PDB file of C-alpha atoms in Angstrom:
ATOM      1  CA  MET A 273     -15.195  -8.615  39.415  1.00 36.00           C
ATOM      2  CA  PRO A 274     -12.651  -6.303  38.232  1.00 49.00           C
ATOM      3  CA  ASN A 275     -13.070  -4.371  35.341  1.00 65.00           C
ATOM      4  CA  LYS A 276     -11.916  -5.771  31.795  1.00 81.00           C
ATOM      5  CA  SER A 277      -8.652  -4.180  30.611  1.00 91.00           C
ATOM      6  CA  ARG A 278      -9.694  -2.247  27.468  1.00 94.00           C
ATOM      7  CA  PHE A 279      -7.797  -2.247  24.473  1.00 96.00           C
ATOM      8  CA  ILE A 280      -7.662  -0.606  20.892  1.00 96.00           C
ATOM      9  CA  ILE A 281      -6.066  -2.387  17.978  1.00 96.00           C
ATOM     10  CA  TRP A 282      -4.237  -0.755  14.562  1.00 97.00           C
ATOM     11  CA  GLY A 283      -5.083  -2.996  12.091  1.00 94.00           C
ATOM     12  CA  ALA A 284      -8.114  -4.889  10.641  1.00 91.00           C
ATOM     13  CA  SER A 285      -6.928  -7.526   8.481  1.00 89.00           C
ATOM     14  CA  GLY A 286      -5.499 -11.053   9.159  1.00 90.00           C
ATOM     15  CA  HIS A 287      -3.084 -10.329  12.117  1.00 93.00           C
ATOM     16  CA  SER A 288      -5.729  -8.416  14.008  1.00 93.00           C
ATOM     17  CA  LYS A 289      -7.840 -11.472  14.314  1.00 92.00           C
ATOM     18  CA  VAL A 290      -4.657 -13.386  16.115  1.00 95.00           C
ATOM     19  CA  ILE A 291      -4.241 -10.361  18.466  1.00 95.00           C
ATOM     20  CA  LYS A 292      -8.180 -10.322  18.984  1.00 93.00           C
ATOM     21  CA  ASP A 293      -7.770 -13.838  20.272  1.00 94.00           C
ATOM     22  CA  MET A 294      -5.069 -13.438  22.304  1.00 95.00           C
ATOM     23  CA  ILE A 295      -6.469 -10.489  24.355  1.00 94.00           C
ATOM     24  CA  GLU A 296      -9.796 -12.506  24.748  1.00 91.00           C
ATOM     25  CA  MET A 297      -7.668 -15.134  26.225  1.00 91.00           C
ATOM     26  CA  SER A 298      -6.747 -12.863  29.126  1.00 88.00           C
ATOM     27  CA  GLN A 299     -10.014 -11.542  29.553  1.00 88.00           C
ATOM     28  CA  GLY A 300      -9.840  -8.086  27.632  1.00 92.00           C
ATOM     29  CA  GLU A 301     -11.824  -6.021  25.910  1.00 93.00           C
ATOM     30  CA  ILE A 302     -11.581  -4.401  22.233  1.00 94.00           C
ATOM     31  CA  ILE A 303     -13.441  -1.093  22.244  1.00 94.00           C
ATOM     32  CA  ALA A 304     -12.288   0.644  18.762  1.00 95.00           C
ATOM     33  CA  MET A 305     -10.262  -0.361  16.034  1.00 95.00           C
ATOM     34  CA  PHE A 306      -8.224   1.797  13.256  1.00 96.00           C
ATOM     35  CA  ASP A 307      -6.941   0.803   9.809  1.00 94.00           C
ATOM     36  CA  ASN A 308      -5.338   3.131   7.322  1.00 92.00           C
ATOM     37  CA  ASN A 309      -7.374   1.209   4.229  1.00 91.00           C
ATOM     38  CA  LYS A 310     -10.656   3.288   3.799  1.00 87.00           C
ATOM     39  CA  ASN A 311     -12.481   0.552   2.178  1.00 87.00           C
ATOM     40  CA  ILE A 312     -11.625  -2.222   5.014  1.00 86.00           C
ATOM     41  CA  GLN A 313     -14.482  -3.390   6.986  1.00 80.00           C
ATOM     42  CA  SER A 314     -14.287  -4.209  11.028  1.00 78.00           C
ATOM     43  CA  PHE A 315     -14.460  -8.085  11.356  1.00 75.00           C
ATOM     44  CA  SER A 316     -16.700  -7.858  14.796  1.00 78.00           C
ATOM     45  CA  PRO A 317     -20.089  -5.345  14.094  1.00 81.00           C
ATOM     46  CA  ASP A 318     -19.698  -4.906  17.842  1.00 87.00           C
ATOM     47  CA  ILE A 319     -16.399  -3.204  17.674  1.00 91.00           C
ATOM     48  CA  PRO A 320     -16.120   0.703  15.862  1.00 93.00           C
ATOM     49  CA  LEU A 321     -13.979   0.945  13.135  1.00 94.00           C
ATOM     50  CA  TYR A 322     -12.096   4.297  12.455  1.00 95.00           C
ATOM     51  CA  CYS A 323      -9.665   5.420   9.575  1.00 94.00           C
ATOM     52  CA  CYS A 324      -6.393   6.677   9.649  1.00 93.00           C
ATOM     53  CA  GLU A 325      -5.071   9.575  11.747  1.00 92.00           C
ATOM     54  CA  LYS A 326      -7.902  11.599  11.546  1.00 94.00           C
ATOM     55  CA  GLY A 327      -9.959   8.906  12.697  1.00 94.00           C
ATOM     56  CA  LEU A 328      -7.609   8.479  15.768  1.00 95.00           C
ATOM     57  CA  TYR A 329      -8.367  11.885  16.705  1.00 94.00           C
ATOM     58  CA  ILE A 330     -11.886  11.664  16.452  1.00 95.00           C
ATOM     59  CA  TRP A 331     -12.091   8.845  18.582  1.00 96.00           C
ATOM     60  CA  ARG A 332      -9.518  10.545  21.422  1.00 95.00           C
ATOM     61  CA  GLY A 333     -12.052  13.055  21.391  1.00 94.00           C
ATOM     62  CA  GLN A 334     -14.490  11.375  23.017  1.00 93.00           C
ATOM     63  CA  PHE A 335     -12.684  10.880  26.178  1.00 92.00           C
ATOM     64  CA  ASP A 336     -11.301  13.279  28.780  1.00 92.00           C
ATOM     65  CA  SER A 337      -8.664  10.763  29.494  1.00 92.00           C
ATOM     66  CA  VAL A 338      -7.442   7.523  27.955  1.00 93.00           C
ATOM     67  CA  GLU A 339      -5.517   6.206  30.970  1.00 92.00           C
ATOM     68  CA  GLY A 340      -5.515   2.515  31.174  1.00 92.00           C
ATOM     69  CA  ILE A 341      -6.275   1.874  27.491  1.00 95.00           C
ATOM     70  CA  ARG A 342      -3.717  -0.169  25.480  1.00 96.00           C
ATOM     71  CA  ALA A 343      -3.018  -0.016  22.028  1.00 97.00           C
ATOM     72  CA  ILE A 344      -1.648  -2.835  19.831  1.00 97.00           C
ATOM     73  CA  ILE A 345      -0.514  -2.552  16.335  1.00 97.00           C
ATOM     74  CA  ALA A 346      -1.609  -5.564  14.285  1.00 96.00           C
ATOM     75  CA  ILE A 347       0.192  -5.189  11.154  1.00 95.00           C
ATOM     76  CA  GLY A 348       2.295  -8.032  10.349  1.00 91.00           C
ATOM     77  CA  GLY A 349       4.535  -8.236   6.841  1.00 91.00           C
ATOM     78  CA  SER A 350       7.600  -6.094   5.924  1.00 93.00           C
ATOM     79  CA  LYS A 351       5.719  -2.811   7.403  1.00 93.00           C
ATOM     80  CA  GLY A 352       7.942  -2.234  10.343  1.00 95.00           C
ATOM     81  CA  ALA A 353       8.189   1.697   9.570  1.00 96.00           C
ATOM     82  CA  ASP A 354       4.634   1.748   9.272  1.00 96.00           C
ATOM     83  CA  ARG A 355       4.376   0.414  13.292  1.00 96.00           C
ATOM     84  CA  ILE A 356       7.112   2.584  14.230  1.00 96.00           C
ATOM     85  CA  LYS A 357       5.107   5.632  12.899  1.00 96.00           C
ATOM     86  CA  ILE A 358       1.716   4.502  14.290  1.00 96.00           C
ATOM     87  CA  ALA A 359       3.094   3.816  17.820  1.00 97.00           C
ATOM     88  CA  LYS A 360       4.491   7.420  17.950  1.00 96.00           C
ATOM     89  CA  ASN A 361       0.783   8.804  17.088  1.00 95.00           C
ATOM     90  CA  LEU A 362      -0.573   6.391  19.842  1.00 97.00           C
ATOM     91  CA  LEU A 363       1.547   7.520  22.536  1.00 96.00           C
ATOM     92  CA  MET A 364       0.984  11.037  21.374  1.00 95.00           C
ATOM     93  CA  VAL A 365      -2.493  10.924  22.079  1.00 95.00           C
ATOM     94  CA  GLY A 366      -1.531   9.186  25.866  1.00 95.00           C
ATOM     95  CA  LEU A 367      -2.147   5.219  24.892  1.00 96.00           C
ATOM     96  CA  SER A 368       0.130   2.738  26.126  1.00 95.00           C
ATOM     97  CA  LEU A 369       2.059  -0.044  24.206  1.00 97.00           C
ATOM     98  CA  PRO A 370       1.848  -2.898  26.351  1.00 96.00           C
ATOM     99  CA  ILE A 371       3.988  -6.181  25.473  1.00 96.00           C
ATOM    100  CA  ILE A 372       1.501  -8.991  24.195  1.00 96.00           C
ATOM    101  CA  GLN A 373       2.533 -12.451  25.032  1.00 96.00           C
ATOM    102  CA  HIS A 374       0.717 -15.517  24.162  1.00 97.00           C
ATOM    103  CA  PRO A 375       0.600 -18.322  27.167  1.00 96.00           C
ATOM    104  CA  THR A 376       2.713 -21.020  25.317  1.00 97.00           C
ATOM    105  CA  ALA A 377       5.225 -18.464  24.027  1.00 98.00           C
ATOM    106  CA  SER A 378       8.783 -19.106  25.859  1.00 98.00           C
ATOM    107  CA  ILE A 379      10.518 -15.685  26.811  1.00 98.00           C
ATOM    108  CA  SER A 380      13.814 -15.778  29.058  1.00 98.00           C
ATOM    109  CA  ARG A 381      14.011 -13.881  31.990  1.00 97.00           C
ATOM    110  CA  SER A 382      17.243 -12.326  30.948  1.00 98.00           C
ATOM    111  CA  ALA A 383      15.815 -10.989  27.544  1.00 98.00           C
ATOM    112  CA  GLU A 384      15.095  -7.440  27.088  1.00 98.00           C
ATOM    113  CA  PHE A 385      12.646  -5.606  24.786  1.00 96.00           C
ATOM    114  CA  GLY A 386      10.885  -2.332  23.958  1.00 96.00           C
ATOM    115  CA  LYS A 387       7.180  -0.999  23.619  1.00 97.00           C
ATOM    116  CA  GLY A 388       4.713  -3.095  22.047  1.00 97.00           C
ATOM    117  CA  CYS A 389       6.391  -6.361  21.043  1.00 98.00           C
ATOM    118  CA  GLN A 390       4.465  -9.251  20.428  1.00 98.00           C
ATOM    119  CA  PHE A 391       5.484 -12.853  21.137  1.00 98.00           C
ATOM    120  CA  LEU A 392       2.911 -15.455  19.466  1.00 98.00           C
ATOM    121  CA  ALA A 393       1.848 -18.668  20.176  1.00 98.00           C
ATOM    122  CA  ASN A 394       4.649 -20.966  20.554  1.00 98.00           C
ATOM    123  CA  SER A 395       7.509 -18.579  20.144  1.00 98.00           C
ATOM    124  CA  VAL A 396      10.718 -18.726  21.820  1.00 98.00           C
ATOM    125  CA  VAL A 397      13.154 -16.122  22.846  1.00 98.00           C
ATOM    126  CA  ALA A 398      16.222 -17.116  24.504  1.00 98.00           C
ATOM    127  CA  ALA A 399      18.989 -15.672  27.035  1.00 98.00           C
ATOM    128  CA  ASP A 400      20.109 -12.427  26.582  1.00 98.00           C
ATOM    129  CA  VAL A 401      18.161 -11.357  23.399  1.00 98.00           C
ATOM    130  CA  ARG A 402      17.845  -7.688  23.212  1.00 98.00           C
ATOM    131  CA  MET A 403      15.183  -6.123  20.849  1.00 98.00           C
ATOM    132  CA  GLY A 404      13.821  -2.706  20.123  1.00 98.00           C
ATOM    133  CA  ASP A 405      10.130  -1.133  20.115  1.00 98.00           C
ATOM    134  CA  VAL A 406       7.207  -2.972  18.036  1.00 98.00           C
ATOM    135  CA  CYS A 407       8.922  -5.997  17.390  1.00 98.00           C
ATOM    136  CA  ILE A 408       6.867  -9.086  16.217  1.00 98.00           C
ATOM    137  CA  ILE A 409       7.829 -12.967  17.150  1.00 98.00           C
ATOM    138  CA  ASN A 410       5.333 -14.856  15.306  1.00 98.00           C
ATOM    139  CA  HIS A 411       4.042 -18.133  15.580  1.00 98.00           C
ATOM    140  CA  GLY A 412       6.618 -20.915  16.465  1.00 98.00           C
ATOM    141  CA  ALA A 413       9.471 -18.494  15.488  1.00 98.00           C
ATOM    142  CA  ILE A 414      12.700 -18.949  17.525  1.00 98.00           C
ATOM    143  CA  VAL A 415      15.429 -16.111  18.486  1.00 98.00           C
ATOM    144  CA  ASP A 416      18.047 -17.879  20.120  1.00 98.00           C
ATOM    145  CA  HIS A 417      20.695 -16.465  22.612  1.00 98.00           C
ATOM    146  CA  GLU A 418      22.129 -13.037  22.295  1.00 98.00           C
ATOM    147  CA  CYS A 419      20.214 -11.953  19.239  1.00 98.00           C
ATOM    148  CA  HIS A 420      19.897  -8.365  18.531  1.00 98.00           C
ATOM    149  CA  LEU A 421      16.819  -6.630  16.966  1.00 98.00           C
ATOM    150  CA  GLY A 422      16.222  -3.225  16.215  1.00 98.00           C
ATOM    151  CA  ASN A 423      12.845  -1.650  16.042  1.00 98.00           C
ATOM    152  CA  GLY A 424      10.162  -2.675  14.022  1.00 98.00           C
ATOM    153  CA  VAL A 425      11.244  -6.260  13.336  1.00 98.00           C
ATOM    154  CA  HIS A 426       9.185  -8.991  12.310  1.00 98.00           C
ATOM    155  CA  ILE A 427      10.272 -12.968  12.499  1.00 98.00           C
ATOM    156  CA  ALA A 428       7.517 -14.532  10.521  1.00 98.00           C
ATOM    157  CA  PRO A 429       6.211 -17.907  11.589  1.00 98.00           C
ATOM    158  CA  GLY A 430       8.670 -20.829  12.054  1.00 98.00           C
ATOM    159  CA  ALA A 431      11.823 -18.672  11.272  1.00 98.00           C
ATOM    160  CA  THR A 432      14.557 -19.345  13.458  1.00 98.00           C
ATOM    161  CA  LEU A 433      17.427 -16.670  14.613  1.00 98.00           C
ATOM    162  CA  CYS A 434      20.527 -18.776  15.389  1.00 97.00           C
ATOM    163  CA  GLY A 435      22.728 -17.400  18.222  1.00 94.00           C
ATOM    164  CA  CYS A 436      24.165 -14.005  18.295  1.00 98.00           C
ATOM    165  CA  VAL A 437      22.067 -12.326  14.999  1.00 98.00           C
ATOM    166  CA  GLY A 438      21.926  -8.806  14.697  1.00 98.00           C
ATOM    167  CA  VAL A 439      18.878  -7.679  12.599  1.00 98.00           C
ATOM    168  CA  GLY A 440      18.246  -3.734  11.766  1.00 98.00           C
ATOM    169  CA  ASP A 441      15.422  -2.017  11.863  1.00 98.00           C
ATOM    170  CA  ASN A 442      12.098  -2.995  10.089  1.00 98.00           C
ATOM    171  CA  THR A 443      13.790  -5.890   8.716  1.00 98.00           C
ATOM    172  CA  MET A 444      11.555  -9.083   8.216  1.00 98.00           C
ATOM    173  CA  ILE A 445      12.811 -12.304   8.365  1.00 98.00           C
ATOM    174  CA  GLY A 446      10.243 -14.748   6.301  1.00 98.00           C
ATOM    175  CA  ALA A 447       8.431 -17.877   7.502  1.00 98.00           C
ATOM    176  CA  GLY A 448      10.736 -20.579   7.769  1.00 98.00           C
ATOM    177  CA  ALA A 449      13.660 -19.097   7.116  1.00 98.00           C
ATOM    178  CA  VAL A 450      16.752 -19.748   9.034  1.00 98.00           C
ATOM    179  CA  ILE A 451      19.587 -17.483   9.971  1.00 98.00           C
ATOM    180  CA  LEU A 452      23.062 -19.208  10.984  1.00 98.00           C
ATOM    181  CA  PRO A 453      25.028 -17.820  14.006  1.00 98.00           C
ATOM    182  CA  ARG A 454      26.964 -14.672  14.307  1.00 98.00           C
ATOM    183  CA  ILE A 455      25.342 -13.088  11.108  1.00 98.00           C
ATOM    184  CA  ASN A 456      24.353  -9.316  10.799  1.00 98.00           C
ATOM    185  CA  ILE A 457      21.333  -8.499   8.435  1.00 98.00           C
ATOM    186  CA  GLY A 458      20.708  -4.504   7.934  1.00 98.00           C
ATOM    187  CA  ARG A 459      18.012  -2.288   8.135  1.00 97.00           C
ATOM    188  CA  ASN A 460      14.884  -2.641   5.831  1.00 97.00           C
ATOM    189  CA  VAL A 461      15.756  -6.162   4.819  1.00 97.00           C
ATOM    190  CA  VAL A 462      13.350  -8.767   3.346  1.00 98.00           C
ATOM    191  CA  VAL A 463      14.568 -12.553   3.886  1.00 98.00           C
ATOM    192  CA  GLY A 464      12.330 -14.669   1.750  1.00 97.00           C
ATOM    193  CA  ALA A 465      10.316 -17.522   3.071  1.00 98.00           C
ATOM    194  CA  GLY A 466      12.351 -20.657   3.568  1.00 98.00           C
ATOM    195  CA  SER A 467      15.847 -19.261   3.025  1.00 98.00           C
ATOM    196  CA  ILE A 468      19.077 -19.819   4.315  1.00 98.00           C
ATOM    197  CA  VAL A 469      21.084 -16.957   5.363  1.00 98.00           C
ATOM    198  CA  THR A 470      24.793 -17.608   5.524  1.00 97.00           C
ATOM    199  CA  LYS A 471      26.308 -14.390   4.963  1.00 97.00           C
ATOM    200  CA  SER A 472      25.722 -11.011   6.581  1.00 97.00           C
ATOM    201  CA  ILE A 473      23.275  -9.029   4.582  1.00 97.00           C
ATOM    202  CA  SER A 474      23.639  -5.331   3.982  1.00 97.00           C
ATOM    203  CA  ASP A 475      20.737  -2.664   4.032  1.00 97.00           C
ATOM    204  CA  TYR A 476      17.685  -2.276   1.736  1.00 96.00           C
ATOM    205  CA  GLN A 477      17.979  -5.932   0.197  1.00 96.00           C
ATOM    206  CA  ILE A 478      15.502  -8.661  -0.882  1.00 97.00           C
ATOM    207  CA  VAL A 479      17.140 -11.887  -0.515  1.00 97.00           C
ATOM    208  CA  ALA A 480      15.759 -15.491  -0.869  1.00 97.00           C
ATOM    209  CA  GLY A 481      16.974 -19.193  -1.619  1.00 97.00           C
ATOM    210  CA  ASN A 482      19.626 -21.366  -0.110  1.00 96.00           C
ATOM    211  CA  PRO A 483      22.100 -20.123   0.284  1.00 96.00           C
ATOM    212  CA  ALA A 484      20.382 -16.870   0.357  1.00 96.00           C
ATOM    213  CA  ARG A 485      21.017 -14.468  -2.540  1.00 95.00           C
ATOM    214  CA  LYS A 486      20.284 -10.804  -3.621  1.00 94.00           C
ATOM    215  CA  ILE A 487      16.853 -10.708  -5.684  1.00 92.00           C
ATOM    216  CA  LYS A 488      16.931  -6.621  -5.493  1.00 72.00           C
ATOM    217  CA  ASN A 489      16.992  -3.866  -3.635  1.00 68.00           C
ATOM    218  CA  GLU A 490      14.064  -2.988  -1.332  1.00 61.00           C
TER     219      GLU A 490
END
């Protein structure tokens, strides 16, 4: 029997449990977990948990080489900037950031995406979509044709980007939100759950409602 693929997960709360399920479905093995919260506990007594960047370097010091060990960032919400920073640290110590895809996710062959993207159960990514690094397309989310997503974008469960939508770095589209076609959403934006976005949104805003309106600046 071939050796199992080995993974580390950064993030030890709810999203990490989803990622753990996906890794185990592919017969992978989680060998360590990391989190920036000093008070959090590992959800599995068999998996060691390390804290912060210091913990990463302590763990890395146990190995002559980490070749073949893959890293997944299990941090959801509107924390795209955190995911980008963590990704740089993980790459710096020699870990790879694979794309992880649930078997029920539908990803067009013409779609292109960067390192560490995640496609969860029943998500759909249509033709000619482009996205950057460490994006999350969550359960049942739809990214329709020709959408362009920056780095660290999170499309939450059940949200829909209609065709030709642009989304800037670190933006989160909340659960069940709908973005109408050919709309541009800026960087570091939060679109509230269930919102209907009918007009483009500039950087650093929080919007919600139907139609979506600015609540405050991010």
